[in-house]
XYZ file of C-alpha atoms in Angstrom:
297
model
C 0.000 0.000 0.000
C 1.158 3.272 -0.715
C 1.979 6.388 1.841
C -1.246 8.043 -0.314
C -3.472 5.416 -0.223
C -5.988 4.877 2.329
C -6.406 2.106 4.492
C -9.842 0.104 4.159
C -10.981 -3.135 6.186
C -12.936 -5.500 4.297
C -14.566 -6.989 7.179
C -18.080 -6.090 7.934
C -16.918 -2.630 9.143
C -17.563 -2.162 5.622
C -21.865 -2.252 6.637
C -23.978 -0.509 8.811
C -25.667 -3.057 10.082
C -24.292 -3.666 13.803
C -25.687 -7.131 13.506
C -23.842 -8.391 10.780
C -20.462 -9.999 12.330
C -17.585 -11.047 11.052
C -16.110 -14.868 12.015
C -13.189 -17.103 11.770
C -14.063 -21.097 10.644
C -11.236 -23.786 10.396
C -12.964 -26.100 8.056
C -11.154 -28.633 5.928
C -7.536 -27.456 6.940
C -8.343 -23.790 6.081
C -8.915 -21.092 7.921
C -12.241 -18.458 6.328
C -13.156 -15.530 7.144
C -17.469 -15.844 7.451
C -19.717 -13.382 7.874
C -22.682 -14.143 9.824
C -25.902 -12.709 10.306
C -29.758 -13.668 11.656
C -30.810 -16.092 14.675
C -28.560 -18.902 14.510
C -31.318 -21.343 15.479
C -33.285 -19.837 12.651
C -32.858 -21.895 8.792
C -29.075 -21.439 7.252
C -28.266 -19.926 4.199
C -24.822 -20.234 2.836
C -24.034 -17.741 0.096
C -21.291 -18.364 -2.576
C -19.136 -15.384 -4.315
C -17.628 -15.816 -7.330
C -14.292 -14.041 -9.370
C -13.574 -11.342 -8.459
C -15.865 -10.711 -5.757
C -15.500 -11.306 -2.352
C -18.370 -11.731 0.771
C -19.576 -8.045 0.257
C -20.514 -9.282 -3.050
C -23.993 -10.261 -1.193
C -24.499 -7.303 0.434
C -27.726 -6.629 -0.500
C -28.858 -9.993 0.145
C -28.320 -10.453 3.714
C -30.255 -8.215 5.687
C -33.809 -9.176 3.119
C -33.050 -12.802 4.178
C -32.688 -12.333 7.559
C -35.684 -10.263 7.986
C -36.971 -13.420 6.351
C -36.208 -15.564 9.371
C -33.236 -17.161 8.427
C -29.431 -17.206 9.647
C -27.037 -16.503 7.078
C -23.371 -17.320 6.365
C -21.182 -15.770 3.592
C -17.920 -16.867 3.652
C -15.016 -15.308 1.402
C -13.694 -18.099 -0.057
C -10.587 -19.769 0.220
C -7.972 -17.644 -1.296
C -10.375 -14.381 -1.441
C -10.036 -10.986 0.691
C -10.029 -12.642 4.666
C -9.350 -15.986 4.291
C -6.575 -17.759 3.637
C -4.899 -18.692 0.492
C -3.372 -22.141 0.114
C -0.267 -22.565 -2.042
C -1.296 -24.810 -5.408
C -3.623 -24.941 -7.806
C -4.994 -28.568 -6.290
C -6.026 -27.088 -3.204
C -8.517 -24.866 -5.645
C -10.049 -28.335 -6.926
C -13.709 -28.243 -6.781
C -13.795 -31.035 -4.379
C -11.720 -28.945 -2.005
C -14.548 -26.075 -2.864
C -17.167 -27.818 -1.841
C -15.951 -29.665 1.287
C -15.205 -26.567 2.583
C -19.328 -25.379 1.874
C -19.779 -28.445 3.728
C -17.369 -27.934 6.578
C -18.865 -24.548 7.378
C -22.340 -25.962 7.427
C -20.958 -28.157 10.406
C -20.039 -25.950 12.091
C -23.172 -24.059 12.231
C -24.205 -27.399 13.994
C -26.025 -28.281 10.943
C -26.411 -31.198 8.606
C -27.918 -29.772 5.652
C -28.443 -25.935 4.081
C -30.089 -23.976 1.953
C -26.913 -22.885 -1.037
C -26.873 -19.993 -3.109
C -23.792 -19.395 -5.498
C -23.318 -16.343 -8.113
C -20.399 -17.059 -10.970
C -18.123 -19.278 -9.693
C -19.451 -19.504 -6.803
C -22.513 -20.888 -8.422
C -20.367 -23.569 -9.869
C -19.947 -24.542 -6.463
C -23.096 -24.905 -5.257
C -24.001 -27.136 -8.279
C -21.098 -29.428 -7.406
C -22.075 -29.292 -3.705
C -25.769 -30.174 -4.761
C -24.412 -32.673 -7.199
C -21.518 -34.589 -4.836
C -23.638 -34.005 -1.399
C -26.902 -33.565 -2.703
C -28.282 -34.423 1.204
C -26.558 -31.457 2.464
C -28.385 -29.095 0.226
C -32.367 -27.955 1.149
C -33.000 -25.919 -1.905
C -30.411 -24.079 -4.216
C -30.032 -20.845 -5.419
C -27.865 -20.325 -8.933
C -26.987 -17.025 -10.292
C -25.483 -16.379 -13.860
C -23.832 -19.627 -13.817
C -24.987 -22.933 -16.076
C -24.672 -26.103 -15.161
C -21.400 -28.272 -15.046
C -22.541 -30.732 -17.640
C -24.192 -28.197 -19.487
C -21.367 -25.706 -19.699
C -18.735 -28.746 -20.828
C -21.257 -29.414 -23.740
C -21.750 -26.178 -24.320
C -17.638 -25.362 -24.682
C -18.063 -28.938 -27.167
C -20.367 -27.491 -29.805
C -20.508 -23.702 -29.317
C -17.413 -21.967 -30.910
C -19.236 -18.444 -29.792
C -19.304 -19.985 -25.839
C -15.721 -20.991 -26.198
C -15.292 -17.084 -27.301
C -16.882 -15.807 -24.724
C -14.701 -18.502 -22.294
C -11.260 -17.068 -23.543
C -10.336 -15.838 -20.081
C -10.311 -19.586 -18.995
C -8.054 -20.594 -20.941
C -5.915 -17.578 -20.929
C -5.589 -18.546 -16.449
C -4.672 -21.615 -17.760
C -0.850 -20.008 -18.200
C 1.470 -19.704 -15.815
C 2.556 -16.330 -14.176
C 1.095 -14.083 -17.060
C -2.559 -14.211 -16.152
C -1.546 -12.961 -12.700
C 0.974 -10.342 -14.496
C -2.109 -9.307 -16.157
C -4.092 -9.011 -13.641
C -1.665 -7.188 -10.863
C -0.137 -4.789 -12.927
C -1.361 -0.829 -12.886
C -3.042 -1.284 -9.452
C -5.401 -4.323 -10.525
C -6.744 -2.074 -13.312
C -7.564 -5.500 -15.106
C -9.500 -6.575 -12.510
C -11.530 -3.223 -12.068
C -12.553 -3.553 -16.073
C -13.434 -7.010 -15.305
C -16.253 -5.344 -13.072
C -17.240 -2.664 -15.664
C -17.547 -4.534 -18.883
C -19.752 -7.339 -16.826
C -21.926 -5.315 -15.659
C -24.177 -2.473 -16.093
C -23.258 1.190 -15.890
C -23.208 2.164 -12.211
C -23.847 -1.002 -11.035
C -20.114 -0.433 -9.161
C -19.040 2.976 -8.328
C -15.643 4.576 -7.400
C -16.469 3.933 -3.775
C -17.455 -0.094 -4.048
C -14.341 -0.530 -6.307
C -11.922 0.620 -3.848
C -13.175 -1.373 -1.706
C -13.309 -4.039 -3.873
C -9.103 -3.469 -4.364
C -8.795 -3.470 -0.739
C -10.132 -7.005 -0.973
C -7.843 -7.886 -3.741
C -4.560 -6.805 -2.340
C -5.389 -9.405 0.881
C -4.055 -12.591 -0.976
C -3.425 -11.308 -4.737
C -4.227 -12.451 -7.650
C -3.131 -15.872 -7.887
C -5.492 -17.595 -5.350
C -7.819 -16.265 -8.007
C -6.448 -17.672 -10.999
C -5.922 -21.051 -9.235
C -9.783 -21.474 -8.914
C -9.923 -21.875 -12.794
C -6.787 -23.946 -12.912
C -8.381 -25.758 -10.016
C -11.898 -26.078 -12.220
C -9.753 -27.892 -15.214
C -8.050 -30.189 -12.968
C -11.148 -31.525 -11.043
C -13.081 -34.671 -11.776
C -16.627 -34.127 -12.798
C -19.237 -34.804 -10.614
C -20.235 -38.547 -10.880
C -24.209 -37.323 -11.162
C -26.134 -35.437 -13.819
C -28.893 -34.296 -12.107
C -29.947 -32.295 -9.041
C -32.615 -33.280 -6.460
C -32.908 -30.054 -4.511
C -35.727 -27.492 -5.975
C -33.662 -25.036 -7.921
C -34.004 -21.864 -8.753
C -31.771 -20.104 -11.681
C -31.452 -16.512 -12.211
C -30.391 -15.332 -15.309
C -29.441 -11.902 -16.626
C -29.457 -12.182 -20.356
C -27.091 -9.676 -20.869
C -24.193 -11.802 -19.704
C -20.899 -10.938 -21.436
C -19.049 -14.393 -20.821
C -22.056 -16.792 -20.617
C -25.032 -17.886 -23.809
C -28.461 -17.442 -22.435
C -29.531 -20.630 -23.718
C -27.195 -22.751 -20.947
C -29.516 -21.021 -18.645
C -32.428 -22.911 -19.900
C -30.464 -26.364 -20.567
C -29.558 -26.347 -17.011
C -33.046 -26.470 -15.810
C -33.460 -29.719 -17.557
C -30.517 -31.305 -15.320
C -32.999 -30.577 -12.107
C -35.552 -32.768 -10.978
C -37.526 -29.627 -9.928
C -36.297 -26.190 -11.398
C -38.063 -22.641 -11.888
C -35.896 -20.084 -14.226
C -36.171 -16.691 -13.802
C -34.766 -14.406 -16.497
C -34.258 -10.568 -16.463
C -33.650 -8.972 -19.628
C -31.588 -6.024 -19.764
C -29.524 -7.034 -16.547
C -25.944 -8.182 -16.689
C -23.936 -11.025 -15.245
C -24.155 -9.339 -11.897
C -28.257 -9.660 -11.835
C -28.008 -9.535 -7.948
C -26.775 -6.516 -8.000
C -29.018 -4.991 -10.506
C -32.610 -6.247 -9.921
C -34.250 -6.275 -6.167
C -36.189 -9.110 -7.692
C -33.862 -11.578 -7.181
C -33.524 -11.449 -3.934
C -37.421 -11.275 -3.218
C -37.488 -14.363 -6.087
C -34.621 -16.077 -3.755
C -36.648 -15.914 0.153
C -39.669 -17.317 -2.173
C -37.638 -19.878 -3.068
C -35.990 -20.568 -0.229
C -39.137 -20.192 2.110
């Protein structure tokens, strides 16, 4: 950090909200930070970030769903803003991923949870549904398609494997994190703006967002998608939990139609679209979260 540049915690100092806490978790030989909020005897929702966002990434979410009656956790994870950042791309597998989801749902003193996952975050909470389908109550996927769907997808769609070009391009060593480091993360900060829609992250959230950034780097980042193409698919197709997939159809990186695919890999699956909303659909349209406590009530 620079002698000009000002110091910002990325805890939940960031909020207002006096009952939103910030938490410490050793699950699955890693240490997270979790944010916490809502009656811990009430229902648990878990809620997944994805690249490059980190727990404050659900922001918006937490306080509707507590008001709702439930408790909810937000962990960053591994490798993102608070927690820690193993060394190797294997300990970014997707098995790792999800055994941490289901690590932290222990130690709520809990067996089972109701998952929500944006990005790549959503592509773990499909796995977790898919590999430990009796841990998950009902899921929640945002923007993201699902695993089997997006492999076929990348098989006969030369425009998906366009959009995808940034997954390959982690795939090198040390230049994607070059990239992605130099100028003060600029990279990074366009990777917000071109995803989403204009004013959807101000100069204010982005610094913050930085802040998050400079905790662990780059790399831990990176690592998830090197992680991703090392990890054995998930030995089932289809999900039992009721589903529900949000879908802004003005995703950048992702064909609308996987969006509808994915609902036929769900034994019980609702998809909401919203045209004219971006990747970060969340963020963008208060209807998701009032479409997610229906759900998930």
């Amino acid at each position: 950090m620079s002698p000009t540049e000002t110091r910002i915690d990325t805890d939940t100092s960031l909020l207002t909200d006096p009952d939103v806490e910030s938490d410490y978790r050793d699950v699955n030989g890693v240490r997270l930070h979790v944010v916490t909020a809502g009656d811990p005897d009430a229902p648990l929702v878990v809620l997944l970030h994805g690249h490059p966002d980190f727990w404050y990434g659900w922001r918006d979410q937490i306080g509707p769903l507590v008001e709702a009656g439930f408790r909810v956790l937000v962990p960053d994870q591994r490798g993102c803003n608070l927690s820690e950042a193993p060394d190797g791309i294997d300990a970014y597998r997707l098995s790792e991923l999800t055994a941490d989801v289901r690590e932290l749902i222990r130690s709520e003193g809990r067996e089972s949870a109701h998952v929500v996952g944006h990005d790549f975050g959503g592509f773990v909470a499909w796995n977790v549904a898919l590999r430990r389908p009796a841990v998950v109550d009902r899921l929640g996927i945002l923007n993201v398609p699902h695993p089997t769907v997006y492999r076929e997808t990348l098989r006969s769609s030369l425009r998906q494997v366009l959009r995808s070009w940034y997954v390959w391009f982690y795939q090198l060593p040390a230049l994607p994190e070059w990239a992605l480091g130099r100028n003060d993360m600029a990279n990074m900060v366009e990777s917000l703006e071109v995803t989403s829609k204009p004013g959807t992250f101000d100069e204010e959230t982005i610094e913050r967002y930085r802040a998050a950034w400079r905790h662990t780097g780059v790399e831990p980042r990176v690592n998830w998608y090197r992680g991703f193409r090392r990890s054995e698919p998930p030995s089932a197709d289809v999900v039992s939990p009721s589903t529900l997939i949000c879908w802004g159809e003005d995703d950048v990186a992702l064909l609308p139609s996987m969006a509808e695919d994915s609902v036929g890999y769900c034994d019980d699956a609702r998809l909401r679209t919203f045209p004219d909303a971006s990747h970060w659909v969340h963020h963008e349209r208060e209807a998701v979260t009032d479409a997610l406590v229906r759900h998930l009530s």
